[in-house]
mmCIF file of C-alpha atoms in Angstrom:
data_model
loop_
_atom_site.group_PDB
_atom_site.id
_atom_site.type_symbol
_atom_site.label_atom_id
_atom_site.label_comp_id
_atom_site.label_asym_id
_atom_site.label_seq_id
_atom_site.Cartn_x
_atom_site.Cartn_y
_atom_site.Cartn_z
ATOM 1 C CA LYS E 1 26.302 69.984 66.170
ATOM 2 C CA PHE E 2 23.494 69.858 63.601
ATOM 3 C CA VAL E 3 23.274 69.073 59.909
ATOM 4 C CA PHE E 4 22.639 71.668 57.211
ATOM 5 C CA LYS E 5 22.961 70.808 53.532
ATOM 6 C CA GLN E 6 24.662 67.535 54.506
ATOM 7 C CA LYS E 7 27.370 69.422 56.432
ATOM 8 C CA LEU E 8 27.884 69.708 60.174
ATOM 9 C CA MET E 9 27.592 73.117 61.856
ATOM 10 C CA THR E 10 27.759 74.131 65.512
ATOM 11 C CA CYS E 11 25.174 76.195 67.394
ATOM 12 C CA LYS E 12 27.903 78.710 68.241
ATOM 13 C CA LYS E 13 28.627 79.307 64.570
ATOM 14 C CA LEU E 14 24.930 79.604 63.758
ATOM 15 C CA LEU E 15 24.461 82.235 66.452
ATOM 16 C CA LYS E 16 26.994 84.485 64.719
ATOM 17 C CA GLN E 17 25.081 84.461 61.437
ATOM 18 C CA SER E 18 22.547 87.041 60.263
ATOM 19 C CA GLU E 19 18.923 86.798 61.362
ATOM 20 C CA GLU E 20 17.776 85.942 57.862
ATOM 21 C CA TYR E 21 20.357 83.183 57.583
ATOM 22 C CA ARG E 22 19.370 81.750 60.987
ATOM 23 C CA LYS E 23 15.703 81.724 60.011
ATOM 24 C CA ASN E 24 16.527 79.839 56.846
ATOM 25 C CA VAL E 25 18.611 77.251 58.689
ATOM 26 C CA CYS E 26 16.175 76.833 61.588
ATOM 27 C CA GLN E 27 13.278 76.136 59.248
ATOM 28 C CA LYS E 28 15.003 73.060 57.821
ATOM 29 C CA THR E 29 13.721 69.737 59.177
ATOM 30 C CA ARG E 30 15.842 67.193 57.348
ATOM 31 C CA LYS E 31 17.986 64.767 59.372
ATOM 32 C CA PHE E 32 21.112 63.151 57.955
ATOM 33 C CA ASN E 33 22.996 60.062 59.170
ATOM 34 C CA GLY E 34 21.648 60.465 62.682
ATOM 35 C CA TYR E 35 22.339 64.198 62.997
ATOM 36 C CA GLN E 36 19.376 66.435 63.861
ATOM 37 C CA PRO E 37 18.353 69.749 62.253
ATOM 38 C CA ALA E 38 19.254 73.071 63.912
ATOM 39 C CA SER E 39 15.774 73.473 65.419
ATOM 40 C CA ILE E 40 16.418 70.408 67.595
ATOM 41 C CA GLU E 41 20.070 70.960 68.498
ATOM 42 C CA CYS E 42 19.939 74.755 68.919
ATOM 43 C CA PRO E 43 16.453 75.529 70.346
ATOM 44 C CA LYS E 44 17.475 78.852 71.909
ATOM 45 C CA THR E 45 19.037 80.179 68.727
ATOM 46 C CA CYS E 46 16.077 78.915 66.721
ATOM 47 C CA SER E 47 13.557 80.618 69.009
ATOM 48 C CA ILE E 48 13.732 83.242 66.262
ATOM 49 C CA ILE E 49 11.060 81.180 64.502
ATOM 50 C CA SER E 50 9.346 79.812 67.608
ATOM 51 C CA ASN E 51 8.580 81.252 71.013
ATOM 52 C CA GLU E 52 8.913 77.867 72.581
ATOM 53 C CA CYS E 53 12.314 76.695 73.706
ATOM 54 C CA LYS E 54 12.029 73.278 75.170
ATOM 55 C CA PRO E 55 13.124 69.793 74.176
ATOM 56 C CA PRO E 56 10.677 67.808 72.080
ATOM 57 C CA THR E 57 8.331 65.608 74.072
ATOM 58 C CA GLU E 58 9.080 62.672 71.842
ATOM 59 C CA ALA E 59 12.387 61.279 70.687
ATOM 60 C CA PRO E 60 13.254 63.070 67.432
ATOM 61 C CA VAL E 61 14.970 60.042 65.957
ATOM 62 C CA ILE E 62 12.579 57.446 64.577
ATOM 63 C CA GLN E 63 14.065 54.026 65.003
ATOM 64 C CA PRO E 64 13.388 51.443 62.287
ATOM 65 C CA THR E 65 10.596 48.985 62.994
ATOM 66 C CA ARG E 66 12.793 46.179 61.861
ATOM 67 C CA ALA E 67 16.550 46.177 61.700
ATOM 68 C CA PRO E 68 17.807 45.188 58.263
ATOM 69 C CA ILE E 69 21.059 43.989 59.858
ATOM 70 C CA THR E 70 21.799 42.810 63.379
ATOM 71 C CA LEU E 71 25.342 43.416 64.549
ATOM 72 C CA PRO E 72 26.840 42.065 67.801
ATOM 73 C CA THR E 73 26.693 44.351 70.804
ATOM 74 C CA SER E 74 29.283 42.740 73.027
ATOM 75 C CA ASP E 75 31.751 40.181 71.706
ATOM 76 C CA PRO E 76 32.362 40.897 68.004
ATOM 77 C CA ALA E 77 34.736 37.976 67.729
ATOM 78 C CA SER E 78 31.961 35.470 68.461
ATOM 79 C CA PRO E 79 31.172 33.305 65.436
ATOM 80 C CA PRO E 80 27.998 33.888 63.450
ATOM 81 C CA THR E 81 24.931 31.855 64.241
ATOM 82 C CA THR E 82 24.819 28.316 62.851
ATOM 83 C CA SER E 83 21.320 28.862 61.432
ATOM 84 C CA CYS E 84 21.203 29.429 57.698
ATOM 85 C CA ILE E 85 18.036 31.214 56.642
ATOM 86 C CA ASP E 86 16.864 34.130 54.550
ATOM 87 C CA ASP E 87 15.426 37.012 56.550
ATOM 88 C CA ALA E 88 11.915 37.261 55.129
ATOM 89 C CA LYS E 89 11.401 40.790 56.540
ATOM 90 C CA GLY E 90 14.812 42.205 55.769
ATOM 91 C CA PHE E 91 16.284 44.079 52.821
ATOM 92 C CA PHE E 92 19.806 44.197 51.441
ATOM 93 C CA LEU E 93 21.610 47.061 49.702
ATOM 94 C CA LEU E 94 22.226 47.199 45.957
ATOM 95 C CA LYS E 95 23.487 50.777 45.597
ATOM 96 C CA VAL E 96 23.153 54.290 47.000
ATOM 97 C CA LYS E 97 21.643 57.051 44.879
ATOM 98 C CA LYS E 98 21.238 60.762 45.604
ATOM 99 C CA LYS E 99 17.656 61.920 45.278
ATOM 100 C CA GLY E 100 15.711 65.184 45.327
ATOM 101 C CA GLU E 101 16.809 68.794 45.336
ATOM 102 C CA ASP E 102 18.891 68.247 48.460
ATOM 103 C CA LYS E 103 20.674 65.278 46.865
ATOM 104 C CA LEU E 104 20.122 63.111 49.907
ATOM 105 C CA PRO E 105 21.511 59.572 49.766
ATOM 106 C CA TYR E 106 18.890 56.827 49.456
ATOM 107 C CA GLY E 107 19.701 53.163 49.487
ATOM 108 C CA LYS E 108 18.213 51.103 46.674
ATOM 109 C CA VAL E 109 17.377 47.792 48.346
ATOM 110 C CA GLN E 110 15.831 44.437 47.553
ATOM 111 C CA SER E 111 14.417 41.527 49.529
ATOM 112 C CA CYS E 112 15.707 37.987 49.950
ATOM 113 C CA GLU E 113 12.486 36.761 48.319
ATOM 114 C CA TRP E 114 13.396 38.760 45.218
ATOM 115 C CA LEU E 115 16.904 37.280 45.257
ATOM 116 C CA ALA E 116 16.028 33.625 45.897
ATOM 117 C CA ASP E 117 14.672 32.765 42.431
ATOM 118 C CA ARG E 118 17.122 34.772 40.340
ATOM 119 C CA GLU E 119 19.505 32.900 38.069
ATOM 120 C CA ASP E 120 22.226 35.470 38.771
ATOM 121 C CA LYS E 121 21.901 35.364 42.563
ATOM 122 C CA ASP E 122 25.454 34.039 42.979
ATOM 123 C CA ASP E 123 26.807 37.062 41.103
ATOM 124 C CA ILE E 124 24.658 39.409 43.189
ATOM 125 C CA CYS E 125 25.803 37.801 46.446
ATOM 126 C CA SER E 126 29.424 38.133 45.375
ATOM 127 C CA LYS E 127 29.296 41.619 43.866
ATOM 128 C CA TYR E 128 27.545 43.817 46.438
ATOM 129 C CA ASN E 129 29.422 44.559 49.657
ATOM 130 C CA ALA E 130 28.563 48.111 50.746
ATOM 131 C CA TYR E 131 26.541 49.365 53.725
ATOM 132 C CA HIS E 132 24.206 52.333 54.001
ATOM 133 C CA GLN E 133 22.751 54.029 57.048
ATOM 134 C CA GLY E 134 19.725 56.183 56.384
ATOM 135 C CA LEU E 135 16.755 56.308 54.007
ATOM 136 C CA ALA E 136 15.977 53.541 51.526
ATOM 137 C CA TYR E 137 13.479 52.488 48.878
ATOM 138 C CA GLU E 138 12.696 49.086 47.436
ATOM 139 C CA GLY E 139 13.727 48.053 43.938
ATOM 140 C CA ASP E 140 11.678 49.636 41.201
ATOM 141 C CA THR E 141 9.335 51.535 43.519
ATOM 142 C CA ASP E 142 9.142 55.325 43.786
ATOM 143 C CA TRP E 143 11.684 56.632 46.304
ATOM 144 C CA GLU E 144 9.398 59.550 47.209
ATOM 145 C CA THR E 145 6.669 57.230 48.499
ATOM 146 C CA THR E 146 8.885 54.733 50.297
ATOM 147 C CA ASP E 147 7.585 53.310 53.556
ATOM 148 C CA LEU E 148 10.858 51.654 54.523
ATOM 149 C CA PRO E 149 12.294 52.876 57.835
ATOM 150 C CA GLU E 150 15.589 54.669 58.235
ATOM 151 C CA GLY E 151 18.139 52.120 59.290
ATOM 152 C CA ILE E 152 21.205 50.134 58.352
ATOM 153 C CA TYR E 153 21.151 48.209 55.088
ATOM 154 C CA GLY E 154 24.007 45.927 54.102
ATOM 155 C CA PRO E 155 25.171 43.294 51.582
ATOM 156 C CA PRO E 156 22.976 40.376 50.474
ATOM 157 C CA HIS E 157 25.141 37.761 52.171
ATOM 158 C CA THR E 158 24.348 39.289 55.590
ATOM 159 C CA MET E 159 20.579 38.978 55.135
ATOM 160 C CA CYS E 160 20.040 36.123 52.675
ATOM 161 C CA GLN E 161 22.279 33.416 54.094
ATOM 162 C CA ASP E 162 20.399 30.566 52.474
ATOM 163 C CA SER E 163 20.278 32.134 49.009
ATOM 164 C CA CYS E 164 23.903 33.299 49.244
ATOM 165 C CA ASN E 165 25.163 30.140 50.966
ATOM 166 C CA SER E 166 26.783 32.429 53.521
ATOM 167 C CA CYS E 167 26.247 30.534 56.739
ATOM 168 C CA TYR E 168 28.491 29.757 59.703
ATOM 169 C CA CYS E 169 31.903 31.475 59.601
ATOM 170 C CA TYR E 170 31.317 32.757 56.067
ATOM 171 C CA GLU E 171 34.027 35.023 54.691
ATOM 172 C CA LYS E 172 34.839 36.339 51.230
ATOM 173 C CA GLY E 173 37.812 38.376 50.123
ATOM 174 C CA ASN E 174 35.852 41.506 49.202
ATOM 175 C CA SER E 175 33.735 41.693 52.368
ATOM 176 C CA LYS E 176 34.018 45.214 53.816
ATOM 177 C CA TRP E 177 34.827 46.271 57.394
ATOM 178 C CA PHE E 178 35.466 49.479 59.319
ATOM 179 C CA LYS E 179 39.104 50.155 60.198
ATOM 180 C CA GLU E 180 39.136 53.722 61.595
ATOM 181 C CA LEU E 181 37.962 57.304 61.116
ATOM 182 C CA LYS E 182 39.906 59.633 58.833
ATOM 183 C CA ASN E 183 41.384 62.442 60.909
ATOM 184 C CA ASP E 184 38.653 61.907 63.551
ATOM 185 C CA ASN E 185 36.067 63.068 61.014
ATOM 186 C CA LEU E 186 32.747 61.354 61.732
ATOM 187 C CA ASP E 187 31.751 61.591 58.079
ATOM 188 C CA ARG E 188 34.864 59.921 56.689
ATOM 189 C CA ALA E 189 36.180 56.468 57.417
ATOM 190 C CA VAL E 190 38.803 53.980 56.283
ATOM 191 C CA ILE E 191 37.014 50.912 54.919
ATOM 192 C CA LYS E 192 38.979 47.756 54.114
ATOM 193 C CA ASP E 193 38.190 44.245 52.856
ATOM 194 C CA CYS E 194 39.140 40.769 54.039
ATOM 195 C CA ASP E 195 41.826 40.393 51.378
ATOM 196 C CA TYR E 196 43.567 43.412 52.887
ATOM 197 C CA LEU E 197 43.380 41.888 56.359
ATOM 198 C CA THR E 198 44.687 38.528 55.178
ATOM 199 C CA GLY E 199 47.749 40.260 53.753
ATOM 200 C CA ARG E 200 48.728 41.953 57.033
ATOM 201 C CA ASP E 201 51.273 40.555 59.481
ATOM 202 C CA GLU E 202 50.014 38.609 62.481
ATOM 203 C CA ASP E 203 50.383 41.470 64.967
ATOM 204 C CA ASP E 204 48.317 43.832 62.827
ATOM 205 C CA GLN E 205 45.711 41.134 62.190
ATOM 206 C CA LYS E 206 45.282 40.692 65.940
ATOM 207 C CA LYS E 207 45.055 44.446 66.429
ATOM 208 C CA GLN E 208 42.346 44.844 63.797
ATOM 209 C CA CYS E 209 40.416 41.736 64.826
ATOM 210 C CA GLU E 210 40.220 42.908 68.438
ATOM 211 C CA LYS E 211 38.547 46.205 67.504
ATOM 212 C CA THR E 212 34.809 46.524 68.083
ATOM 213 C CA GLY E 213 33.942 49.840 66.396
ATOM 214 C CA THR E 214 31.363 50.200 63.630
ATOM 215 C CA TRP E 215 30.614 53.037 61.184
ATOM 216 C CA LYS E 216 27.340 53.618 59.338
ATOM 217 C CA GLY E 217 26.630 49.893 59.287
ATOM 218 C CA TYR E 218 30.147 48.720 58.429
ATOM 219 C CA PRO E 219 31.084 46.044 60.988
ATOM 220 C CA PRO E 220 34.462 45.413 62.618
ATOM 221 C CA ALA E 221 36.885 42.996 60.990
ATOM 222 C CA SER E 222 35.938 40.190 63.381
ATOM 223 C CA VAL E 223 32.390 40.173 61.997
ATOM 224 C CA ALA E 224 33.218 40.601 58.297
ATOM 225 C CA CYS E 225 36.253 38.270 58.289
ATOM 226 C CA PRO E 226 35.604 35.585 60.969
ATOM 227 C CA ARG E 227 37.995 33.057 59.449
ATOM 228 C CA THR E 228 40.928 35.429 59.200
ATOM 229 C CA CYS E 229 40.099 36.654 62.705
ATOM 230 C CA ALA E 230 40.343 33.093 64.013
ATOM 231 C CA ILE E 231 43.690 34.421 65.201
ATOM 232 C CA VAL E 232 41.731 35.837 68.166
ATOM 233 C CA ASN E 233 38.773 33.459 67.984
ATOM 234 C CA SER E 234 39.346 29.735 67.505
ATOM 235 C CA GLU E 235 35.696 29.014 66.613
ATOM 236 C CA CYS E 236 36.311 29.786 62.940
ATOM 237 C CA ASP E 237 39.877 28.519 62.715
ATOM 238 C CA LEU E 238 40.997 27.334 59.288
ATOM 239 C CA GLN E 239 42.383 23.850 58.810
ATOM 240 C CA LYS E 240 46.008 24.534 57.906
ATOM 241 C CA THR E 241 47.520 22.322 55.240
ATOM 242 C CA ASN E 242 49.685 19.679 56.862
ATOM 243 C CA SER E 243 48.740 16.978 54.403
ATOM 244 C CA PRO E 244 48.912 16.779 50.604
ATOM 245 C CA THR E 245 45.406 15.288 50.428
ATOM 246 C CA LEU E 246 43.302 17.912 52.219
ATOM 247 C CA SER E 247 42.362 21.366 50.993
ATOM 248 C CA PRO E 248 41.904 24.085 53.651
ATOM 249 C CA ILE E 249 38.891 25.566 51.860
ATOM 250 C CA SER E 250 37.036 24.383 48.771
ATOM 251 C CA HIS E 251 36.930 26.776 45.832
ATOM 252 C CA PRO E 252 34.523 26.393 42.904
ATOM 253 C CA GLY E 253 36.409 25.393 39.755
ATOM 254 C CA ILE E 254 39.648 24.628 41.621
ATOM 255 C CA ASP E 255 41.051 21.258 42.767
ATOM 256 C CA TYR E 256 43.657 21.283 45.515
ATOM 257 C CA LEU E 257 46.453 18.757 44.879
ATOM 258 C CA GLY E 258 48.566 19.216 47.977
ATOM 259 C CA CYS E 259 51.711 20.714 49.497
ATOM 260 C CA PHE E 260 54.780 20.088 47.333
ATOM 261 C CA ALA E 261 58.468 20.920 47.555
ATOM 262 C CA ASP E 262 60.215 23.255 45.108
ATOM 263 C CA GLU E 263 63.791 24.119 44.120
ATOM 264 C CA LYS E 264 65.142 27.584 43.391
ATOM 265 C CA ASP E 265 67.360 26.708 40.419
ATOM 266 C CA THR E 266 64.775 24.688 38.482
ATOM 267 C CA ARG E 267 61.224 25.469 39.493
ATOM 268 C CA ALA E 268 58.577 22.772 39.578
ATOM 269 C CA LEU E 269 56.171 25.306 38.076
ATOM 270 C CA PRO E 270 58.372 27.541 35.908
ATOM 271 C CA GLU E 271 56.099 30.482 35.006
ATOM 272 C CA TYR E 272 56.146 33.242 37.653
ATOM 273 C CA MET E 273 53.073 35.514 37.616
ATOM 274 C CA GLY E 274 53.930 37.845 40.479
ATOM 275 C CA ARG E 275 52.323 38.288 43.888
ATOM 276 C CA VAL E 276 48.559 37.955 44.183
ATOM 277 C CA LYS E 277 45.911 38.519 46.839
ATOM 278 C CA ASN E 278 44.460 35.012 46.876
ATOM 279 C CA ILE E 279 44.180 31.707 45.046
ATOM 280 C CA GLU E 280 41.318 32.992 42.868
ATOM 281 C CA ALA E 281 43.606 35.707 41.476
ATOM 282 C CA CYS E 282 46.323 33.142 40.789
ATOM 283 C CA THR E 283 43.758 30.958 39.014
ATOM 284 C CA VAL E 284 42.970 33.775 36.588
ATOM 285 C CA LYS E 285 46.641 34.462 35.865
ATOM 286 C CA CYS E 286 47.276 30.756 35.203
ATOM 287 C CA MET E 287 44.154 30.084 33.143
ATOM 288 C CA GLU E 288 46.228 28.885 30.166
ATOM 289 C CA TYR E 289 48.197 26.377 32.261
ATOM 290 C CA THR E 290 47.253 23.004 33.735
ATOM 291 C CA TYR E 291 48.696 23.560 37.220
ATOM 292 C CA PHE E 292 49.248 26.558 39.448
ATOM 293 C CA GLY E 293 50.561 27.097 42.929
ATOM 294 C CA MET E 294 51.290 29.680 45.589
ATOM 295 C CA GLN E 295 54.319 29.902 47.848
ATOM 296 C CA LYS E 296 56.321 32.284 50.006
ATOM 297 C CA ASN E 297 54.522 35.703 50.260
ATOM 298 C CA ARG E 298 51.695 34.681 47.890
ATOM 299 C CA GLN E 299 53.861 34.267 44.827
ATOM 300 C CA CYS E 300 51.879 32.725 41.968
ATOM 301 C CA TRP E 301 53.527 30.106 39.734
ATOM 302 C CA CYS E 302 52.121 28.185 36.723
ATOM 303 C CA GLY E 303 53.066 25.181 34.616
ATOM 304 C CA ASP E 304 51.767 22.264 32.554
ATOM 305 C CA ASP E 305 53.661 19.448 34.297
ATOM 306 C CA GLY E 306 56.320 18.633 36.890
ATOM 307 C CA TYR E 307 54.566 20.166 39.905
ATOM 308 C CA ASP E 308 55.439 17.037 41.939
ATOM 309 C CA ARG E 309 59.013 16.527 40.693
ATOM 310 C CA TYR E 310 60.490 17.278 44.135
ATOM 311 C CA GLY E 311 57.921 15.275 46.033
ATOM 312 C CA VAL E 312 55.288 15.851 48.661
ATOM 313 C CA THR E 313 56.135 17.892 51.741
ATOM 314 C CA ASP E 314 54.226 19.397 54.661
ATOM 315 C CA GLY E 315 53.975 22.676 56.534
ATOM 316 C CA CYS E 316 52.315 24.727 53.796
ATOM 317 C CA ASP E 317 50.227 27.527 55.268
ATOM 318 C CA CYS E 318 47.993 28.016 52.223
ATOM 319 C CA TYR E 319 46.086 30.948 53.724
ATOM 320 C CA GLY E 320 48.845 32.574 55.699
ATOM 321 C CA LYS E 321 50.932 35.593 54.828
ATOM 322 C CA HIS E 322 53.966 33.335 54.330
ATOM 323 C CA ILE E 323 52.844 30.111 52.681
ATOM 324 C CA GLY E 324 56.221 28.431 52.809
ATOM 325 C CA ASN E 325 59.795 28.761 51.561
ATOM 326 C CA LEU E 326 60.457 26.447 48.590
ATOM 327 C CA LYS E 327 57.176 24.672 49.276
ATOM 328 C CA GLN E 328 53.885 25.501 47.629
ATOM 329 C CA CYS E 329 50.169 24.770 47.675
ATOM 330 C CA VAL E 330 49.405 23.354 44.236
ATOM 331 C CA TYR E 331 46.060 23.357 42.411
ATOM 332 C CA THR E 332 44.572 22.452 39.058
ATOM 333 C CA HIS E 333 41.466 23.558 37.199
ATOM 334 C CA GLU E 334 38.419 21.323 37.628
#
């Protein structure tokens, strides 16, 4: 297969086309997402424009001189390195833009040095989560004169761990990972985030966390969501809430109060806000209330008092799919 106008075509199909059409296709030199032009993949058919029909003496794919992202090659469930540094030579992805007459995708990237001194770096680290495999250009420079290599460019938290505070076992709800191809189409994939994975049952979590496949830079779940995937790797295991005094994970702007009992007839926190993805979402829904809690299958409840009327209990699984029946993890705003 070769690429022509960002679509895949086979040599067999090309051979059936008119001579003029074949000449046009064989003269194209653009590569796309690792696929070669027709002149490389179909040398016999493309001899129409060249008398030579032999493989190129050099590898046609130019590998990047520095890899913007390093992904594991063997055990994807291994925890990230404990070092916490910004990659001085690496670039992270902001967005993908189509450039030129051929509308080829270019990644707009920036460096960790650019990020480090920005006042909005926390927002940038949180917002951008996509990956791009291919051509890229830096910031405000001209994309046509870029000297950046083709490669894989990913989110800021993968490259700028110091600036993004994204060190050992870092995981955020909107981190992206590769689930599977759509209908075995190499150009289409199912991409999910860690919030999706957290909401699956234990069997499906194990299934997804044991996968090792990647797609155009998107890592497997075990790399993007190491804490959730502690189900297959104990190195990043969460501290489950068995005490009313310890919070499993600290959240900016949120104080964890503990695991408390509840009653069905008269709720400790009376205002039900529906099911939510995570505690941050519940915080937003309960912004006008003093206390908020999550129980059962991530039900969010709010109230101004009485959260402890039925006393302290234990066994809350604050980050599990089923937090607890008539027991809830309770928080307040800092």
